[in-house]
Structure formats: structure tokens, C-alpha cells
Short mmCIF file of C-alpha atoms in Angstrom, two decimals:
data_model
loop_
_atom_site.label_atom_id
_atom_site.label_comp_id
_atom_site.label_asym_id
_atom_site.label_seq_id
_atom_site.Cartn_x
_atom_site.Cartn_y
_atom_site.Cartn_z
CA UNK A 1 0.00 0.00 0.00
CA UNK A 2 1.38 3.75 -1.11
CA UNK A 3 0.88 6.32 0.84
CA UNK A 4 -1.65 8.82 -0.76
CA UNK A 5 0.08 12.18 -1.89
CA UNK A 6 -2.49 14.26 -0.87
CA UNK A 7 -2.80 16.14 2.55
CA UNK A 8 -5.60 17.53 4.63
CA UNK A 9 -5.61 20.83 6.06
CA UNK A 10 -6.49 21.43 9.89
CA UNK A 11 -7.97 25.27 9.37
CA UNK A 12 -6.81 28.21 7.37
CA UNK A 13 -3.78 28.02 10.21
CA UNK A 14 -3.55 24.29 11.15
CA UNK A 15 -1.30 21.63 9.65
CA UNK A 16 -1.59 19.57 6.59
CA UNK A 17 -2.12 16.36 7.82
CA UNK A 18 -2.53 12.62 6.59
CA UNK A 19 -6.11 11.73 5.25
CA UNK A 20 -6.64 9.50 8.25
CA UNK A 21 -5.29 10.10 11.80
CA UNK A 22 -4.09 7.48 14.70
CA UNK A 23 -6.09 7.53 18.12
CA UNK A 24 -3.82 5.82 20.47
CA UNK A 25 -6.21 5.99 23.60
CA UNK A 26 -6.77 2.17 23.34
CA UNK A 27 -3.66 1.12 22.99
CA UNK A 28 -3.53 2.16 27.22
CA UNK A 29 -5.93 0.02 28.55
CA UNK A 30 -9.54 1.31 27.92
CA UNK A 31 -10.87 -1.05 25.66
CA UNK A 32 -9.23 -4.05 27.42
CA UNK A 33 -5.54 -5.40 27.84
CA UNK A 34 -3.34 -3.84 25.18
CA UNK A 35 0.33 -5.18 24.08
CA UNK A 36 2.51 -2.57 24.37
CA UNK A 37 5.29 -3.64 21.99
CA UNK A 38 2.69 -4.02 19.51
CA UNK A 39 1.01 -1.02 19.93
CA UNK A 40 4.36 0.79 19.28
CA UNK A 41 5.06 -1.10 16.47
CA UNK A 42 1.49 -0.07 15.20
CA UNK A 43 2.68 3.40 15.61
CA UNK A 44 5.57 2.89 13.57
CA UNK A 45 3.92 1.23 10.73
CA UNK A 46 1.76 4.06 10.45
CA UNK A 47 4.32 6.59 10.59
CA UNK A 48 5.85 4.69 7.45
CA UNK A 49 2.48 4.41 5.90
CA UNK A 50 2.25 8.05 5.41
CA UNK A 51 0.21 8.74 9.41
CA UNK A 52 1.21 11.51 10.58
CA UNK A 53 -1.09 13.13 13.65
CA UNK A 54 -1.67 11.01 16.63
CA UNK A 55 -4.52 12.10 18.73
CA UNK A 56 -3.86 11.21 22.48
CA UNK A 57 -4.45 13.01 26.04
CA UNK A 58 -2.77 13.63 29.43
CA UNK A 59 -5.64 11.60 31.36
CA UNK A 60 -5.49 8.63 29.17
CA UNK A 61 -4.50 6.05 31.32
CA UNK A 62 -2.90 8.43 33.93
CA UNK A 63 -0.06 9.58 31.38
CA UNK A 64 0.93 6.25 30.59
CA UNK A 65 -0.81 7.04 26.90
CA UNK A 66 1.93 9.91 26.74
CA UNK A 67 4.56 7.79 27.88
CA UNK A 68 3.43 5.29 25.23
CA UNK A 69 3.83 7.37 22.56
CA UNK A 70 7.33 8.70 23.63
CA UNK A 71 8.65 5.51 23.26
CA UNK A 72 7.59 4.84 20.11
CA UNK A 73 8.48 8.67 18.16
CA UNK A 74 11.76 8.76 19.68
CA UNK A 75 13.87 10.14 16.96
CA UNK A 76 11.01 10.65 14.63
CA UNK A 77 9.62 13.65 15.80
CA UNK A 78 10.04 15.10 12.30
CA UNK A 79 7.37 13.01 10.50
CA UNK A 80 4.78 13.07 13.78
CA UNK A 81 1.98 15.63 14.61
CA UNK A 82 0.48 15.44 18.11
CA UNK A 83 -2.66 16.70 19.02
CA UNK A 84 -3.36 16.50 23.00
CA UNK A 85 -6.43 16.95 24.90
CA UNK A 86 -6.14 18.25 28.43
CA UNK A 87 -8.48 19.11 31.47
CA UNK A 88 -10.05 15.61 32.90
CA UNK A 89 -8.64 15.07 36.49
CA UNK A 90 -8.53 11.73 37.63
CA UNK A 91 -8.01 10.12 41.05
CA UNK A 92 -5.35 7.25 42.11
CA UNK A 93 -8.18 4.61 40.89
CA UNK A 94 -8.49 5.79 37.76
CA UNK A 95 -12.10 7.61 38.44
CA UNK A 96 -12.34 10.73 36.76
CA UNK A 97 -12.66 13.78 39.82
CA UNK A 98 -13.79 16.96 37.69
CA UNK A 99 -12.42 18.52 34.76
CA UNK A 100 -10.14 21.94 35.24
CA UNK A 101 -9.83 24.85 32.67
CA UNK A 102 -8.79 27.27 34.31
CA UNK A 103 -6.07 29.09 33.17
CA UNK A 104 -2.75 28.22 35.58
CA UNK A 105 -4.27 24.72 35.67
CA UNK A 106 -3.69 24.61 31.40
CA UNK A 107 -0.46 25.77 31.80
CA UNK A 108 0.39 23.44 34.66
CA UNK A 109 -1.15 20.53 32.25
CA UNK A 110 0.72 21.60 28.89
CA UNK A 111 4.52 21.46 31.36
CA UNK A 112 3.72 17.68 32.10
CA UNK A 113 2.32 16.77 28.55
CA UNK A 114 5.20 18.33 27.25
CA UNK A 115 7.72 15.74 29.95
CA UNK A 116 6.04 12.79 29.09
CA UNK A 117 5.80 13.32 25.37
CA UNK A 118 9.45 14.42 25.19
CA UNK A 119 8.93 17.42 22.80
CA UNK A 120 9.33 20.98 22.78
CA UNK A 121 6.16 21.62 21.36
CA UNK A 122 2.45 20.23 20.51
CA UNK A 123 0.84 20.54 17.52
CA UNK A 124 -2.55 20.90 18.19
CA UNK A 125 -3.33 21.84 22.14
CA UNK A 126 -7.46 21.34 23.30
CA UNK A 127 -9.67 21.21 26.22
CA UNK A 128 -11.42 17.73 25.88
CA UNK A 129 -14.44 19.43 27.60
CA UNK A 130 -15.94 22.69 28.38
CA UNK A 131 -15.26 23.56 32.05
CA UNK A 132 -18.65 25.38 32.81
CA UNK A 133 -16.98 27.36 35.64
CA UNK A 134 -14.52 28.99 33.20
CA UNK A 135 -15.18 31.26 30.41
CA UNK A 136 -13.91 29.75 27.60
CA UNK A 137 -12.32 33.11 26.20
CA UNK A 138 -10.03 32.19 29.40
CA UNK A 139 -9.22 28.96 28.58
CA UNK A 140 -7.97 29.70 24.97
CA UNK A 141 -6.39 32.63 26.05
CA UNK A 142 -3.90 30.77 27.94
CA UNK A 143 -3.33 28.36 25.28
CA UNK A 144 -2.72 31.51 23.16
CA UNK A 145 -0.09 32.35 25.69
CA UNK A 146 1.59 29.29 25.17
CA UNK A 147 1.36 29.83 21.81
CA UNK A 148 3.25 32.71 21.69
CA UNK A 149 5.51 30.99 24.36
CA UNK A 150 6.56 28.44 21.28
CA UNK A 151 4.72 25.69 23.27
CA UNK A 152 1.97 24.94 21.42
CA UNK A 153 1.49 25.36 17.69
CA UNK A 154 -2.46 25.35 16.45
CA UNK A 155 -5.15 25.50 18.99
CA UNK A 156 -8.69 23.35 18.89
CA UNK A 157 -11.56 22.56 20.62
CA UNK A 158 -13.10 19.00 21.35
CA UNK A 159 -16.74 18.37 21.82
CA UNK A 160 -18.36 22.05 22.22
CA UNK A 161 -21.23 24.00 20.97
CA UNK A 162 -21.05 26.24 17.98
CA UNK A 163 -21.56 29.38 19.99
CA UNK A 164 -18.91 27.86 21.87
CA UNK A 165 -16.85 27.80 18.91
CA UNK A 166 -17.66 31.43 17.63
CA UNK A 167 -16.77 32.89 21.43
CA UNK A 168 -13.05 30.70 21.37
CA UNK A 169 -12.43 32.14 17.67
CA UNK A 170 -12.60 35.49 18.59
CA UNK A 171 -9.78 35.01 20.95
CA UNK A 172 -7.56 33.09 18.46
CA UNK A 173 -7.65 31.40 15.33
CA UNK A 174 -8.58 27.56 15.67
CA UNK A 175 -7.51 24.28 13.78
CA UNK A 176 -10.23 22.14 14.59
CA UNK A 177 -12.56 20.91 16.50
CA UNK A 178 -12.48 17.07 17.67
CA UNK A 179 -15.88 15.75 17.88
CA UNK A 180 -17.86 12.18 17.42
CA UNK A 181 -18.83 11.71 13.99
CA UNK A 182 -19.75 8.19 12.24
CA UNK A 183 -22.80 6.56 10.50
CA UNK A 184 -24.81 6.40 13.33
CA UNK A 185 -23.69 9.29 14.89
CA UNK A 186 -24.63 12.18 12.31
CA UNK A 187 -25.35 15.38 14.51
CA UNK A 188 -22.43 17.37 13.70
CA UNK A 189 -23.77 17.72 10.27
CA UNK A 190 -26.75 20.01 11.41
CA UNK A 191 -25.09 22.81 12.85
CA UNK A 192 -21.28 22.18 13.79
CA UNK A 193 -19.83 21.66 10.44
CA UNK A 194 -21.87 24.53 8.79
CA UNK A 195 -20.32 26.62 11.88
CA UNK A 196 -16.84 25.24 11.32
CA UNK A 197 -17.22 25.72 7.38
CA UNK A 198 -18.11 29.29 7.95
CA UNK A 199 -15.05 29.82 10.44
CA UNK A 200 -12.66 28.53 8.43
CA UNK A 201 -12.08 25.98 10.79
CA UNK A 202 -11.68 21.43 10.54
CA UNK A 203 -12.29 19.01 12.16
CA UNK A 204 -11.19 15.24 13.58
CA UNK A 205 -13.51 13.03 13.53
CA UNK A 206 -13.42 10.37 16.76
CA UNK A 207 -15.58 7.26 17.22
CA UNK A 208 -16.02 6.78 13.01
CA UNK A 209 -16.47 3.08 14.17
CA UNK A 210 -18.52 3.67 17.21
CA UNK A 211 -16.40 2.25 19.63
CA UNK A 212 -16.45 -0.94 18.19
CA UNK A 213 -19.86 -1.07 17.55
CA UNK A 214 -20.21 -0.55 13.62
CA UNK A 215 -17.13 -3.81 13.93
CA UNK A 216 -18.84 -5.95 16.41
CA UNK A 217 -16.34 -5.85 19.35
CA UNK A 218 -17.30 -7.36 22.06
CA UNK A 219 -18.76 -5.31 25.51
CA UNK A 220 -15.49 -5.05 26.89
CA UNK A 221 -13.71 -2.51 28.90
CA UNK A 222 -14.83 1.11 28.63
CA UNK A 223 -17.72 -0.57 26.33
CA UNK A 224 -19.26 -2.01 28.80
CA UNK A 225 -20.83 1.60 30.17
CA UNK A 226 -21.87 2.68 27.27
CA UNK A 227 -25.55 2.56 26.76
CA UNK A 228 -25.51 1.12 23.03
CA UNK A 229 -23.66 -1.78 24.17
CA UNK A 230 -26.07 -2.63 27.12
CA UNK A 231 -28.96 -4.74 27.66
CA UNK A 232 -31.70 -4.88 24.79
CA UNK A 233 -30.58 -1.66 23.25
CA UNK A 234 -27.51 -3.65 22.51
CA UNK A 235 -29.09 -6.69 21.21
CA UNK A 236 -31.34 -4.69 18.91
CA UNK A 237 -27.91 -2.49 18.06
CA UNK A 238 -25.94 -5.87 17.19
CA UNK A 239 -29.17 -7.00 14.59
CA UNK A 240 -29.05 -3.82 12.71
CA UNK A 241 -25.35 -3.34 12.86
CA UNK A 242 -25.43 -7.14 11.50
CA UNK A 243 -27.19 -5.69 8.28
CA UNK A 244 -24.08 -3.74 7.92
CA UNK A 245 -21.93 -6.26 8.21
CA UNK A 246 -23.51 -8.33 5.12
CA UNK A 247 -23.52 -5.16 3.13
CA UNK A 248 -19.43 -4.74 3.40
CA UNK A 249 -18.94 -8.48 2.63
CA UNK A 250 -20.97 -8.14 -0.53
CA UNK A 251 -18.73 -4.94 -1.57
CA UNK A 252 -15.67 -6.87 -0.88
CA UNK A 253 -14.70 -4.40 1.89
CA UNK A 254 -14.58 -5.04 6.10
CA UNK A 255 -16.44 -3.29 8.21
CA UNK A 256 -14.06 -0.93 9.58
CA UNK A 257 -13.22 -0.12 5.72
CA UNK A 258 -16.81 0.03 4.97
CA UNK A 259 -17.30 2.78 8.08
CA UNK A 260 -13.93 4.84 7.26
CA UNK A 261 -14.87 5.35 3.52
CA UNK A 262 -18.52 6.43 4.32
CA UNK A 263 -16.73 9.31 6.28
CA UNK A 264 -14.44 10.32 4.37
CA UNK A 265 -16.59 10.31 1.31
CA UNK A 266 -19.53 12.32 3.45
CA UNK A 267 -16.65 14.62 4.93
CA UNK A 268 -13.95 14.56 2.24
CA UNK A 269 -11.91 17.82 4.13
CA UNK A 270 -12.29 16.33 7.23
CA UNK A 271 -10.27 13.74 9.49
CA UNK A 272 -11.04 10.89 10.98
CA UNK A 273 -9.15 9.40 14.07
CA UNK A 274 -9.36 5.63 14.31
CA UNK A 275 -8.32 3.65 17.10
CA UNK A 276 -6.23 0.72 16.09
CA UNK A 277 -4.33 -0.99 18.68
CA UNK A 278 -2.39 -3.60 15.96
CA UNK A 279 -0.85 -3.45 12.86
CA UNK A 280 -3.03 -5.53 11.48
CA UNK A 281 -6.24 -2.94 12.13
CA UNK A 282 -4.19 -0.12 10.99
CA UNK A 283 -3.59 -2.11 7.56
CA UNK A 284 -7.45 -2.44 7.24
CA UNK A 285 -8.63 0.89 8.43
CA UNK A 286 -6.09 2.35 5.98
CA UNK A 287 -6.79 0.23 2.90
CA UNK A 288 -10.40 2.28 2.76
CA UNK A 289 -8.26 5.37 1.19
CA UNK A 290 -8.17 2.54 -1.78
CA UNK A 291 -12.10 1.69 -1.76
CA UNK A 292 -13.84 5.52 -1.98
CA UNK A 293 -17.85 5.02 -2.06
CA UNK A 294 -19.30 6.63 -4.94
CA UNK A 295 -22.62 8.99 -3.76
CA UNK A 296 -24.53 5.69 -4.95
CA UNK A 297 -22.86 3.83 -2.55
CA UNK A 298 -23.22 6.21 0.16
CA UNK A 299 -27.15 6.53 -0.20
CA UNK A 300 -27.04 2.48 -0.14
CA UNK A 301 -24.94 2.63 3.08
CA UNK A 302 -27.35 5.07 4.62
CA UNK A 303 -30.44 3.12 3.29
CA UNK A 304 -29.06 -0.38 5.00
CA UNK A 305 -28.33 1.26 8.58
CA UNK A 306 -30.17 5.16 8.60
CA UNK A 307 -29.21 6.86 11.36
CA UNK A 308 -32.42 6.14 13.76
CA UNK A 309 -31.48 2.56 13.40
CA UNK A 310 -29.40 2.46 16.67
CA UNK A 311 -30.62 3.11 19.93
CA UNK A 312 -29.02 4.31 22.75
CA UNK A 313 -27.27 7.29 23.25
CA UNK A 314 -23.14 7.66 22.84
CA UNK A 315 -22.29 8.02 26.47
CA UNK A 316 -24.21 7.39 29.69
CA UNK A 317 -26.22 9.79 30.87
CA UNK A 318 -24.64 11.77 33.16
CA UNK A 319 -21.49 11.97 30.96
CA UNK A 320 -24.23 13.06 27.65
CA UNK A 321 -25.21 16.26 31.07
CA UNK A 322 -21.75 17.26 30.60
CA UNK A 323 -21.38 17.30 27.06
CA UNK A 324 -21.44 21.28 25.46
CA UNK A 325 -21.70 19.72 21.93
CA UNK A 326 -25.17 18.67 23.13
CA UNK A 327 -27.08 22.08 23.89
#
């Protein structure tokens, strides 16, 4: 497999970027036990693939997802593009214990990201949430700080409103915004992306295989709270995503390829972050820049699994409370 010439461009001010980005939270524990060696070596086979932004965060895994990723770009910082979300605090155990924005409390996160990662700089620097105790102006005015401080490169936003979005651009130009986008997950299109269009602004596109769902993983790990993967909701989720499943085989394509080239044809300027934890999902997600759905094929996609066929909603309830994207 060559590695496709052309580049994607985060914003009018962001980096040009491989069609496809890495997500390296599972590859620290929250999907289920993870081999490390492999994981790295996943990393490096997408680095010589052509990948170049991995999408991680300081809370993954308590740093270790950091760490992780140290390891394996040591002394290919050149070809890598890191975009980091901060601002989840998280206990001994692992429970998440508030989220922080404030504006010493960003700069305090960006000096450890920046130790663990073993970099001078970060790409692409975001609050994973909206803290609703601090104005956001505040929050991306200290990540404009550290901007000018040569810290950070491109600032974005992950999971917020589009007046959200319109307040933080008025402080300083944005990349992109990260935010869950896949088949059965459609939202964005109403009124984030027209916002982001309109801006100037990208985006990266998380959860393009719904955790597992549009693959049929198995209720495992971090799974196992969502409320898709639960009970009957996830039975009746399984049938329809089953539908799916027949529909790739008779294209000739897997379902991760399948789910990866409905997004990119819906969203051709946009990225999206999958999660593979081996080489051997890397080599399958990435094989869908090879198979691009025609609009024929996208209507058929959409006509086997519309969007109300799932049930459930992407993250328990009182996690779905916190989300900004949602009002």
C-alpha cells in the first residue's frame, strides 16, 4: 500500500495532515488489555504508511498514553503531529474527579504533557471538555499564551457548541474541532460543520467506528458503560449493525473499511481518528483510502443502517449532562 500524496488541512492556520489520523487511547488500557510492543510497532507502521497526527491526552490512562507514545516517536519527531487533549482530572483509581480549565491549571497541564511526550512543542493543544466554571475566552487565552511561548502550535476545541466555537475564535484562530462523527452518529452535520465551514475551521472526527460497535467488538472494557452496548438496546444495536456487516462483505470491503470510507466520502476535508491498537487494524482501516464510495454507494450505506437505526445514546447519561456539543 502507497501512501496517498495528498494532505488535509487542519484550518486556514492548522497543519496539513494525513487523510486518516491514529487515536492511540486504546492502545492504554480502555478497551481491554493492550500489548505494548505491539502497539508501538502499530505506531511505527503508520508513521511509514504516510500517518502523521496522533490524537492522544494527558488523562489517558494516567499519562501512561503519553509515555506510550514517547517511546515509540523517539527520533522521529520530524514526520509526527500530536494533538493532546487536556483538562479531565482523575483520582489514584483511575475515576475521573472533575475537569479543570482554568487558566494556571492549562499551563500546569501543557509542562507535564510536554515531559512525558518528550517534545518541545504540541501541535494541536485542546480542552477535551468545556469547564462550565470557566469562560472559555479564558481557557484559549492561555493556550494563546503558550502559543506565543513556542509551546503549542495550532489550537482546537473538542466536543463544544457552535456558539462555543464562535466565542473561542474570537480570541484566536482555531484548527479544529475534535468531535464524534460516524454513521450512526450524524449530529455534527446540522449545525457544527456549517459553523466550522463558515469559520474557516476542521475538524477530527473520533468514534467513526462507534467504539467498536459498527465492527462488532465485544462489551469489553470502557464498552461495557456505554448505553448502546447494554442490555436490549444492545441486542437490537448488534441485529441492525449485522445488516451492515452483510452489506461490506458483498462490496468486498470489512467493516471498519466500509465505516472509514462512508466518512471520508460524506466529509472529504475532514479527518477521521481511528483507534487501532495492531498493525493488522491499521492495515485495514487504511486500505479504505483505496475503496472511496461513490454517492450511490453512500445513499445504499445510509439506506441499510439510517441513522435512527441504533438506539441508545453515545455516552451514559450523566457523561451526555456534561457534554457542550449537546445544547
Amino acid at each position: 500500500m502507497t501512501a496517498p500524496s495528498r494532505k488535509t488541512q487542519l484550518g486556514k492556520t492548522g497543519p496539513q495532515v494525513f487523510p486518516i489520523a491514529l487515536g492511540c487511547m486504546g492502545m492504554s488500557g480502555a478497551y481491554g488489555p493492550s500489548d505494548e510492543s505491539e502497539c508501538i510497532a502499530t505506531i511505527h507502521e503508520a508513521l511509514e504508511r504516510g500517518v502523521t497526527l496522533l490524537d492522544t491526552a494527558d488523562f489517558y490512562a494516567n499519562g501512561h498514553n503519553e509515555l506510550l507514545i514517547r517511546r515509540a516517536i523517539e527520533g522521529q519527531r520530524a514526520k509526527v503531529q500530536l494533538s493532546v487533549k487536556f483538562g479531565a482530572m482523575r483520582g489514584p483509581d483511575g475515576a475521573f474527579v472533575g475537569f479543570d480549565g482554568r487558566p494556571a491549571a492549562v499551563k500546569n497541564f501543557v509542562t507535564y504533557s510536554l515531559q512525558r511526550l518528550g517534545v518541545d512543542s504540541i501541535d494541536v493543544y485542546r480542552p477535551a471538555r468545556l469547564d462550565p466554571a470557566v469562560p472559555i475566552e479564558d481557557t484559549v487565552g492561555a493556550i494563546a499564551e503558550l502559543v506565543k511561548g513556542g509551546y503549542v502550535r495550532n489550537i482546537g476545541l473538542s466536543e463544544v457548541s457552535a456558539e462555543t466555537i464562535r466565542r473561542a475564535a474570537k480570541v484566536h484562530p482555531l484548527s479544529d474541532l475534535q468531535i464524534e462523527y460516524a454513521l450512526i452518529t450524524r449530529e455534527p452535520e446540522k449545525t457544527l460543520f456549517p459553523t466550522l465551514a463558515e469559520l474557516g475551521m476542521s475538524a477530527t472526527l473520533y468514534g467513526v467506528l462507534s467504539r467498536g460497535l459498527l465492527t462488532g467488538a465485544k462489551a469489553e472494557g470502557a464498552r461495557t458503560h456505554f448505553p448502546r452496548f447494554r442490555g436490549e438496546a444492545g441486542q437490537r444495536n448488534a441485529a441492525a449493525v449485522a445488516r451492515f456487516h452483510a452489506f461490506a462483505a458483498e462490496r468486498g470491503m470489512t467493516p471498519a473499511q466500509l465505516s472509514v470510507a462512508w466518512v471520508l466520502a460524506k466529509q472529504p476535508t475532514l479527518v477521521p481518528v481511528v483507534g487501532a491498537r495492531t498493525r493488522k487494524q491499521l492495515m485495514d482501516v487504511l486500505s479504505a483510502l483505496e475503496k472511496p464510495l461513490s454517492p450511490a454507494d453512500v445513499a445504499a450505506v445510509e439506506a441499510i443502517l439510517p441513522n435512527d437505526a441504533i438506539v441508545g445514546a453515545r455516552y451514559p447519561e450523566q457523561q451526555m449532562k456534561l457534554l457542550d456539543s449537546e445544547r
